[in-house]
XYZ file of C-alpha atoms in Angstrom:
594
model
C 0.000 0.000 0.000
C 1.083 3.543 -0.629
C 0.228 6.782 1.066
C -1.736 9.127 -1.162
C -3.602 12.372 -0.909
C -6.457 13.835 -2.872
C -5.375 15.619 -6.047
C -5.012 19.357 -5.578
C -6.266 22.130 -7.817
C -4.619 25.546 -7.613
C -6.911 28.400 -8.607
C -6.506 32.143 -8.569
C -9.000 33.173 -5.905
C -9.125 36.779 -7.152
C -9.869 35.936 -10.754
C -11.474 32.504 -10.976
C -13.103 31.939 -7.600
C -16.347 30.000 -8.176
C -19.514 32.036 -7.877
C -21.131 29.185 -5.937
C -19.663 28.352 -2.559
C -21.100 25.792 -0.139
C -20.121 25.322 3.468
C -21.198 22.174 5.311
C -20.957 22.105 9.102
C -22.151 19.615 11.707
C -21.522 21.287 15.090
C -23.837 18.942 17.015
C -23.790 15.623 15.154
C -26.023 13.973 17.763
C -28.925 16.094 16.454
C -28.525 14.564 12.967
C -28.558 18.064 11.458
C -26.159 19.210 8.765
C -25.884 23.007 8.651
C -25.451 24.167 5.070
C -24.740 27.631 3.758
C -24.699 28.573 0.103
C -22.911 31.776 -0.800
C -23.550 33.234 -4.237
C -21.171 35.993 -5.316
C -21.051 38.211 -8.384
C -24.822 37.971 -8.641
C -26.442 40.085 -11.344
C -29.970 38.701 -11.172
C -32.915 40.208 -9.324
C -34.394 36.734 -8.814
C -32.606 33.570 -7.722
C -34.307 30.211 -8.122
C -33.107 27.271 -6.003
C -34.274 23.675 -6.210
C -33.573 20.542 -4.209
C -33.217 17.413 -6.395
C -35.997 14.856 -5.967
C -33.805 11.828 -6.849
C -30.189 10.872 -7.292
C -28.719 9.214 -10.403
C -28.346 5.463 -10.057
C -31.333 5.069 -7.741
C -34.527 5.306 -9.741
C -37.085 6.541 -7.242
C -38.332 10.033 -6.450
C -37.199 10.313 -2.833
C -38.271 13.891 -2.130
C -35.040 15.016 -0.483
C -36.636 18.402 0.240
C -38.644 16.791 3.031
C -35.499 16.859 5.195
C -34.791 20.579 4.687
C -35.619 23.049 7.474
C -34.687 26.517 8.784
C -34.349 28.086 5.342
C -33.110 31.701 5.472
C -31.500 34.234 3.100
C -29.250 37.206 3.869
C -27.283 39.903 2.102
C -24.685 40.575 4.728
C -26.718 41.027 7.918
C -29.886 42.026 6.062
C -32.580 39.388 5.447
C -33.808 38.980 1.879
C -37.377 38.091 0.998
C -38.159 34.703 -0.478
C -41.096 32.418 -1.168
C -41.605 28.741 -1.791
C -42.902 27.962 -5.291
C -43.314 24.197 -5.028
C -42.270 21.245 -2.864
C -38.595 21.642 -3.816
C -38.399 25.163 -5.268
C -37.457 28.356 -3.421
C -37.388 31.786 -5.106
C -35.379 34.712 -3.704
C -35.797 38.425 -4.395
C -32.200 39.680 -4.262
C -32.935 43.434 -4.458
C -30.052 43.413 -6.960
C -27.387 42.697 -4.328
C -24.184 41.181 -5.681
C -23.810 38.628 -2.905
C -26.392 36.480 -1.107
C -26.061 33.759 1.520
C -28.667 31.022 1.852
C -28.619 28.906 4.995
C -30.602 25.801 5.837
C -30.345 22.585 7.788
C -30.801 19.003 6.588
C -32.014 16.267 8.911
C -29.835 13.214 8.260
C -30.696 10.006 10.041
C -31.151 7.497 7.218
C -28.143 5.269 6.673
C -28.196 4.197 3.042
C -25.988 4.726 0.005
C -28.413 7.282 -1.477
C -29.277 9.446 1.537
C -27.503 11.287 4.387
C -26.475 10.081 7.829
C -25.037 12.073 10.706
C -24.452 10.957 14.273
C -21.751 11.020 16.914
C -19.586 8.591 14.915
C -19.543 10.133 11.413
C -21.197 12.261 8.776
C -22.046 10.918 5.326
C -23.833 12.864 2.627
C -24.801 12.656 -1.026
C -24.928 15.805 -3.132
C -28.495 15.381 -4.376
C -29.756 14.899 -0.823
C -27.881 17.876 0.659
C -27.252 20.665 -1.853
C -29.679 23.128 -3.391
C -29.337 23.732 -7.130
C -29.004 27.282 -8.424
C -31.101 27.188 -11.597
C -29.303 28.224 -14.755
C -25.910 27.574 -13.172
C -25.576 23.787 -13.403
C -22.388 24.151 -15.444
C -20.728 26.624 -13.040
C -17.763 25.472 -10.918
C -18.474 24.960 -7.222
C -16.370 25.210 -4.078
C -17.265 23.171 -0.986
C -15.785 23.571 2.488
C -16.527 20.953 5.130
C -16.201 21.858 8.802
C -15.940 18.698 10.920
C -17.169 18.946 14.533
C -13.923 17.561 15.951
C -10.293 18.038 14.867
C -9.666 14.276 14.626
C -12.414 13.809 12.016
C -11.108 13.535 8.457
C -12.896 14.152 5.146
C -12.838 11.627 2.298
C -14.317 12.377 -1.112
C -13.391 11.874 -4.752
C -13.335 15.629 -5.344
C -9.929 17.359 -5.550
C -8.892 19.843 -2.881
C -8.269 23.522 -3.601
C -4.741 24.739 -2.927
C -3.774 24.701 0.745
C -7.285 25.421 2.011
C -8.361 23.030 4.758
C -11.111 20.587 3.779
C -12.061 22.680 0.756
C -12.929 20.898 -2.474
C -13.657 21.699 -6.092
C -16.513 20.414 -8.281
C -16.475 21.329 -11.965
C -20.286 21.547 -12.037
C -23.421 20.473 -10.201
C -23.468 17.003 -11.793
C -19.968 16.400 -10.440
C -21.022 17.561 -6.981
C -24.001 15.184 -6.990
C -21.689 12.401 -8.155
C -19.230 12.825 -5.255
C -20.424 11.649 -1.819
C -18.540 12.654 1.344
C -17.500 10.556 4.349
C -16.509 12.619 7.397
C -15.273 11.040 10.609
C -12.702 8.701 12.087
C -13.127 6.030 9.430
C -10.321 3.642 8.600
C -8.580 4.713 5.404
C -6.378 2.438 3.317
C -4.382 3.466 0.246
C -3.283 1.136 -2.556
C -2.297 1.337 -6.221
C -3.662 -0.568 -9.201
C -2.203 -0.157 -12.686
C -0.266 2.868 -11.478
C -3.329 4.728 -10.193
C -4.147 5.542 -6.545
C -7.162 3.981 -4.842
C -8.608 4.355 -1.357
C -10.787 2.146 0.796
C -12.614 4.081 3.517
C -14.404 1.917 6.092
C -16.868 3.238 8.675
C -17.999 0.782 11.338
C -16.535 -2.288 12.963
C -16.598 -5.711 11.311
C -14.837 -9.035 10.900
C -13.047 -8.202 7.647
C -9.340 -8.856 7.135
C -8.080 -5.807 5.342
C -5.051 -7.186 3.485
C -6.852 -10.127 1.806
C -9.797 -7.819 1.097
C -7.624 -5.224 -0.638
C -5.864 -7.981 -2.563
C -9.194 -9.206 -3.925
C -10.321 -5.656 -4.711
C -7.135 -5.191 -6.715
C -7.928 -8.371 -8.663
C -11.446 -7.136 -9.454
C -10.106 -3.788 -10.671
C -7.492 -5.468 -12.867
C -9.994 -7.848 -14.492
C -12.477 -5.077 -15.296
C -9.742 -2.722 -16.513
C -8.413 -5.430 -18.816
C -11.879 -5.927 -20.267
C -12.277 -2.242 -21.156
C -8.646 -1.446 -21.963
C -7.681 0.635 -18.930
C -9.101 2.745 -16.115
C -11.043 5.915 -17.046
C -10.103 7.889 -13.924
C -7.070 9.291 -12.125
C -8.136 8.252 -8.606
C -10.892 6.039 -7.204
C -12.441 5.638 -3.742
C -14.470 2.811 -2.216
C -16.659 4.094 0.645
C -17.795 1.162 2.794
C -20.307 1.381 5.643
C -20.587 -1.617 7.952
C -23.918 -2.049 9.676
C -26.173 -4.782 11.092
C -28.076 -6.483 8.252
C -27.435 -4.013 5.460
C -26.747 -4.535 1.752
C -26.482 -2.107 -1.134
C -24.358 0.066 -3.339
C -24.463 3.208 -5.454
C -22.128 3.932 -8.313
C -20.311 7.167 -9.102
C -17.780 8.133 -11.756
C -14.745 8.119 -9.483
C -16.018 6.297 -6.411
C -18.776 4.071 -5.101
C -20.674 3.791 -1.844
C -21.207 0.334 -0.362
C -23.132 -0.817 2.696
C -22.775 -4.345 4.036
C -23.385 -6.400 7.144
C -20.533 -5.890 9.584
C -20.013 -9.600 10.281
C -20.456 -10.742 6.687
C -16.812 -11.375 5.809
C -15.803 -14.583 7.599
C -17.974 -17.208 5.914
C -17.001 -17.762 2.293
C -20.435 -17.369 0.721
C -21.094 -14.044 2.497
C -17.611 -12.800 1.656
C -18.114 -13.690 -2.007
C -21.473 -11.893 -1.953
C -19.668 -8.753 -0.847
C -17.086 -9.157 -3.604
C -19.932 -9.489 -6.120
C -21.480 -6.274 -4.773
C -18.164 -4.473 -5.112
C -17.600 -5.875 -8.632
C -21.106 -4.702 -9.569
C -20.648 -1.109 -8.422
C -17.159 -0.876 -9.905
C -18.443 -2.175 -13.261
C -20.929 0.692 -13.222
C -18.133 3.234 -13.667
C -18.276 2.087 -17.299
C -21.817 0.744 -17.672
C -24.226 3.476 -16.423
C -21.868 6.270 -15.371
C -20.386 6.618 -18.846
C -22.315 4.143 -21.028
C -25.864 5.254 -20.326
C -29.246 5.484 -22.031
C -30.201 8.623 -23.934
C -32.859 9.377 -21.311
C -30.101 9.656 -18.692
C -27.563 11.523 -20.822
C -28.611 14.795 -19.172
C -29.965 14.397 -15.645
C -33.331 15.923 -14.842
C -33.229 16.348 -11.071
C -36.867 17.482 -10.895
C -38.643 14.380 -12.163
C -38.379 10.847 -13.463
C -36.389 10.014 -16.597
C -37.894 7.005 -18.337
C -36.008 4.349 -20.279
C -36.754 0.716 -21.196
C -33.018 -0.058 -21.043
C -32.352 -0.346 -17.305
C -32.172 -4.111 -17.873
C -28.882 -3.480 -19.673
C -27.676 -0.924 -17.118
C -28.334 -3.128 -14.097
C -29.085 -6.626 -15.361
C -26.008 -6.883 -17.581
C -23.934 -5.454 -14.748
C -25.417 -8.158 -12.487
C -24.377 -10.758 -15.066
C -20.804 -9.541 -14.822
C -20.752 -9.237 -11.035
C -20.976 -13.047 -10.916
C -18.506 -13.584 -13.742
C -15.755 -11.142 -12.762
C -14.832 -12.793 -9.409
C -14.518 -16.070 -11.337
C -12.148 -14.432 -13.816
C -10.262 -12.927 -10.881
C -9.741 -16.381 -9.346
C -11.768 -15.599 -6.214
C -13.962 -18.650 -6.789
C -14.078 -21.499 -9.312
C -16.487 -22.554 -12.046
C -18.393 -24.909 -9.770
C -19.109 -22.104 -7.320
C -20.002 -19.822 -10.229
C -22.609 -22.251 -11.556
C -23.977 -22.752 -8.051
C -24.549 -19.016 -7.880
C -26.321 -19.227 -11.222
C -28.512 -22.039 -9.905
C -29.626 -19.769 -7.053
C -30.278 -16.831 -9.383
C -32.283 -18.948 -11.829
C -34.261 -20.365 -8.907
C -35.123 -16.839 -7.754
C -36.215 -15.958 -11.262
C -38.296 -19.059 -12.023
C -40.053 -18.943 -8.653
C -41.201 -15.335 -9.214
C -44.702 -15.449 -10.738
C -44.451 -11.834 -11.904
C -42.074 -12.864 -14.696
C -45.163 -14.012 -16.625
C -46.903 -10.651 -16.192
C -44.327 -7.881 -16.579
C -41.881 -7.650 -19.470
C -38.259 -6.690 -19.007
C -38.678 -3.424 -20.905
C -41.736 -2.551 -18.815
C -39.876 -3.412 -15.616
C -37.139 -0.983 -16.665
C -39.571 1.751 -17.603
C -41.645 1.417 -14.434
C -38.719 1.278 -12.005
C -39.826 4.642 -10.621
C -43.146 3.337 -9.346
C -42.582 -0.369 -8.788
C -39.133 -1.823 -8.048
C -38.375 0.363 -5.029
C -41.973 0.280 -3.792
C -42.802 -3.390 -3.336
C -46.150 -4.420 -1.907
C -47.914 -7.661 -1.105
C -48.734 -8.265 -4.787
C -45.359 -7.345 -6.285
C -44.235 -10.953 -6.592
C -47.321 -11.687 -8.696
C -47.132 -8.680 -10.980
C -43.479 -7.647 -11.308
C -40.052 -8.941 -12.234
C -36.836 -7.152 -11.313
C -34.890 -5.744 -14.260
C -31.774 -6.656 -12.282
C -32.785 -10.315 -12.110
C -34.335 -10.882 -15.525
C -31.763 -8.572 -17.115
C -29.107 -10.855 -15.687
C -30.879 -13.890 -17.197
C -31.211 -12.285 -20.629
C -27.564 -11.206 -20.548
C -26.563 -14.811 -19.853
C -28.539 -15.995 -22.861
C -27.069 -13.282 -25.078
C -23.520 -14.121 -24.013
C -24.078 -17.825 -24.629
C -25.755 -17.102 -27.976
C -22.829 -14.998 -29.193
C -20.222 -17.437 -27.873
C -21.915 -20.490 -29.403
C -22.237 -18.810 -32.804
C -18.592 -17.720 -32.831
C -16.875 -20.511 -30.880
C -15.941 -18.013 -28.132
C -14.189 -15.690 -30.569
C -16.857 -13.113 -29.740
C -18.909 -12.620 -26.598
C -20.910 -10.129 -24.569
C -17.526 -8.622 -23.667
C -17.338 -7.358 -27.247
C -20.760 -5.760 -26.867
C -19.552 -3.933 -23.763
C -16.371 -2.764 -25.502
C -18.335 -1.604 -28.545
C -20.761 0.292 -26.323
C -17.789 1.806 -24.473
C -16.105 3.053 -27.634
C -19.273 4.287 -29.351
C -21.153 5.764 -26.400
C -19.141 5.590 -23.177
C -15.942 7.375 -24.086
C -17.712 10.293 -25.825
C -20.491 10.106 -23.166
C -23.269 10.060 -25.731
C -26.493 8.435 -24.609
C -27.745 5.421 -26.561
C -31.291 4.606 -27.656
C -32.865 1.128 -27.263
C -32.551 0.704 -31.022
C -28.835 1.536 -30.953
C -28.271 -0.932 -28.116
C -29.994 -3.702 -30.050
C -28.018 -2.808 -33.179
C -24.701 -3.127 -31.322
C -25.653 -6.523 -29.873
C -26.764 -7.730 -33.324
C -23.555 -6.487 -34.938
C -21.462 -8.518 -32.489
C -23.698 -11.594 -32.694
C -23.959 -11.199 -36.497
C -27.594 -12.261 -36.389
C -30.970 -10.536 -36.389
C -32.286 -10.536 -32.821
C -35.701 -8.975 -33.446
C -37.492 -12.140 -32.340
C -35.274 -12.499 -29.262
C -36.031 -8.934 -28.172
C -39.727 -9.313 -28.962
C -40.045 -12.488 -26.890
C -37.703 -11.962 -23.954
C -37.262 -8.196 -23.521
C -40.489 -6.693 -24.835
C -42.514 -9.847 -24.137
C -43.042 -12.311 -21.309
C -42.285 -15.642 -22.951
C -40.425 -18.116 -20.757
C -36.660 -18.040 -21.201
C -35.398 -21.234 -22.898
C -32.427 -21.856 -20.608
C -31.643 -25.375 -21.814
C -31.557 -24.281 -25.465
C -28.726 -21.882 -24.647
C -26.960 -24.035 -22.032
C -26.804 -27.181 -24.175
C -23.987 -26.004 -26.525
C -21.839 -25.586 -23.385
C -22.524 -29.050 -22.014
C -24.962 -27.852 -19.352
C -28.640 -28.297 -18.544
C -31.145 -27.153 -15.947
C -32.540 -29.660 -13.452
C -35.783 -29.017 -11.586
C -36.420 -30.128 -8.019
C -40.000 -30.096 -6.775
C -41.270 -29.461 -3.275
C -42.034 -32.520 -1.172
C -45.304 -31.083 0.100
C -48.431 -30.300 -1.901
C -48.937 -26.757 -3.123
C -50.616 -24.147 -0.901
C -49.135 -20.898 -2.267
C -48.321 -18.714 0.759
C -45.226 -17.338 2.438
C -45.379 -16.921 6.206
C -43.017 -15.086 8.574
C -43.059 -14.817 12.323
C -43.550 -11.169 13.264
C -43.591 -10.241 16.965
C -44.857 -13.670 17.893
C -47.550 -13.722 15.201
C -47.485 -15.908 12.091
C -48.147 -13.361 9.367
C -48.914 -14.265 5.765
C -46.666 -11.989 3.696
C -47.375 -13.261 0.197
C -50.146 -15.196 -1.540
C -49.394 -16.420 -5.047
C -51.903 -15.477 -7.713
C -54.110 -18.415 -8.700
C -52.866 -20.569 -5.822
C -55.141 -22.774 -3.688
C -54.708 -20.267 -0.849
C -55.839 -17.306 -2.954
C -58.789 -19.202 -4.424
C -59.921 -20.011 -0.889
C -59.844 -16.336 0.138
C -56.568 -16.084 2.047
C -54.872 -12.669 1.741
C -51.464 -11.222 2.452
C -51.724 -9.600 5.857
C -53.796 -12.403 7.352
C -52.502 -14.114 10.476
C -52.084 -17.878 10.190
C -53.370 -19.697 13.279
C -54.016 -23.381 12.646
C -54.322 -26.262 10.204
C -57.031 -28.780 11.001
C -57.592 -27.062 14.347
C -53.969 -27.402 15.482
C -51.712 -24.365 15.842
C -49.055 -23.990 13.145
C -46.001 -21.718 12.841
C -44.032 -20.596 9.828
C -41.304 -23.097 10.704
C -43.790 -25.973 10.977
C -45.844 -25.207 7.867
C -43.827 -27.234 5.369
C -43.747 -30.337 7.571
C -47.442 -30.088 8.337
C -48.309 -29.952 4.639
C -46.290 -33.118 4.016
C -48.979 -35.030 5.937
C -51.369 -34.371 3.061
C -51.662 -35.290 -0.622
C -52.489 -33.131 -3.629
C -56.236 -32.508 -3.959
C -56.767 -33.069 -0.220
C -59.065 -30.490 1.368
C -57.670 -28.968 4.573
C -59.095 -26.520 7.085
C -56.960 -23.412 7.638
C -57.812 -21.008 10.446
C -56.748 -17.361 10.133
C -57.418 -13.921 11.463
C -58.605 -11.855 8.490
C -58.893 -8.163 9.408
C -59.311 -9.207 13.060
C -62.097 -11.649 12.183
C -61.590 -15.332 12.967
C -62.135 -17.469 9.882
C -61.729 -21.124 9.037
C -61.417 -21.759 5.310
C -61.425 -24.956 3.300
C -58.442 -25.156 0.944
C -57.885 -27.834 -1.693
C -54.144 -28.452 -2.052
C -52.453 -28.563 -5.455
C -49.642 -30.544 -7.048
C -46.113 -29.919 -5.692
C -44.427 -26.976 -7.387
C -40.797 -26.501 -8.496
C -38.758 -25.124 -5.619
C -35.173 -25.331 -6.837
C -33.276 -25.291 -10.115
C -29.710 -26.430 -10.620
C -27.269 -26.028 -13.508
C -25.443 -29.314 -14.065
C -23.072 -30.834 -16.617
C -24.607 -33.242 -19.101
C -23.284 -36.778 -19.325
C -20.744 -37.488 -22.062
C -20.409 -33.964 -23.533
C -19.011 -33.839 -27.048
C -15.808 -32.070 -27.997
C -17.566 -28.884 -29.132
C -19.465 -28.602 -25.847
C -16.254 -29.092 -23.888
C -14.468 -26.518 -26.005
C -17.306 -24.014 -25.637
C -17.403 -24.433 -21.871
C -13.637 -24.028 -21.505
C -13.695 -20.930 -23.706
C -16.474 -19.402 -21.627
C -15.322 -20.128 -18.094
C -11.628 -20.838 -18.596
C -11.570 -24.389 -17.228
C -12.570 -27.911 -18.113
C -16.200 -29.026 -17.976
C -15.029 -32.046 -15.984
C -14.157 -29.777 -13.026
C -17.839 -29.280 -12.192
C -18.876 -32.922 -12.478
C-alpha cells in the first residue's frame, strides 16, 4: 500500500473563484442536522431560483429530499432577503439586486443508506443530491465546498480534488460532479493502494470481521480484471466508501467512487464474503456501464422528475451478469461455485410469478413506481430488471459465444458500447443498443427482443446451455402446493405473500392475514412445510386465520407440488464442441464441475 492524498487544484482566488460556494458544518452531530450555507457571489440577477433534487442518479425513485430541509433563510450581509416557496422543492429569492447572497438551511440526516444522508456522533455521510440546493441556470458553473468537521480528529474523504492549501475545501467542476461525489466525514479507517499505477482508497466506517489485506488484494484483482476488459481505467483516482452495519446490503455507483453498505459480520464465511465481492464488482463495473455508457434518457440528468427508459435491464441486469462472472475471472472462486450461484439466481427468477406478467422493458420503464416500492402483490405482478436482465444477458452471451466458438462474446458488446457511447459520453437509444448486440452476434435478434425483452415468454435456458454441455434440473417441493409465504412477526405468524391463482388465494386467504391453525392445530411458519407433508395433492384442509381481526376457518384444496429449486449441471458425455465451448467461456474444463 502507498500513502496518497487527494489531487489538488490551484486556482486564482481573485480571478477565478467560483460564484457558488457551499459550506457544510455539523456542530452537534447527535442532532442529525447538517448546517449548510450557500454563498452566491457576483450575482447580477434580481431573482434567484433554487431547487432541491428529488432523486439521485443510479437510484430510480423520487425520494423527495426536500422533506429533510428546514430553517431556510437568506441574507445579504446582515440584512434578510425576501423569499417564497414555489413548489415542494423550489425556493425563489428576491435579491434586491445585491451582488452577494447567503442562503442557509439545515438538513435532517438520520437514514443510513448509500443514497441518503447520515449524521451521528460517529460520522457524517452525505450525497450531493440529498444535501445541496441547485441554483437554476448555473448547473455548469464550478463549485467550491468547504466541510467543517465537529472535531479536529475527524477527516474528510471524497473523490473531489482539494483547492490549494485550504483546509477541507474541495472543487466540483459543475453540479453534476457535486451530486456524483459523496462525502464521508469522521474517524473512518482509510487504506491506500495502487492498481495499474493509479491511486485507490478504501474508507471503512464501522466495525466488522473483515481482514483488510486479503480484502484489498481481492479488490485489486477485481479492478485489474475489469480494466483489462475495457482497456484501462477511465479515472485518475478512485475511492471505495464502505459502511458496515447490522443487516445491510447495497451500493451506489459514481464516476470516481462508489458507496457500499454491508453487514458488519459478513466477511468470515465464504459465501457471504463472495457476496460482498460481487457487490463491489457490480458497483465498480458501473463506472463504465451506467456512469459513462448510459441510455439517452439519462444523458442529461433531470433532477426534478423521473427520466424514463426501457433499457435499465442493460444498465443493471447486464452489470449483475458480470458481477458473478468477474470474481470467477479474478480467481476468487471457481467454475463450480459460479454455476452454483447461477442455480440460485435462476431459482429466484423461475419462482417469481411476476415474470409471466411484466416484461423486461416494462420493468425498466416502471422502475420509478414499482421496483423500489414493493407491496404484497409485487411478486405476482413484477419482475426485477436486475434479475431478468441478468438472465437475458446470460442468454445473449451464450448465444454470441456459441455462434462464434468463443471468438466473440458479450464482452465485445460492452467494448463496442464503451467506444461508441461511453468514451464520448453520448447516450444510446434502445434501437442503438440492439443494433450493437446484433452487430457482435452477427444475427438478427428482433425475435429475441420481442419475446424476452419486450414480451413475457419463458426463457429457454436449456436451449442456450446445451452447446456448453450444461442443462437445468428441476427439483419439486415434497409437500403439496398451498401458495403462501409466512413469517413470524412479533410472535404472530403473518402471511406476507399469496401467489396469484394458488389454492390459498382461491380459498380467500390474503397477504396480511394471520395464520393460526391447520385442522384445528396451531401452526407456525417453521412448521408449515412439515405439516403440509402429511397431506396429498387434492386433499381439502381446514386453515384457520385472522382476516382483518375476524376469525375465519377456510377450506383449501391443495395442489400438485411446485418446483422449488433449479440447478445447472453438466450433461453426461459432452461432445468435444461442448467441452471446447465451456472451456472458452469459463476458462476451465467441464469435468471440473462434475
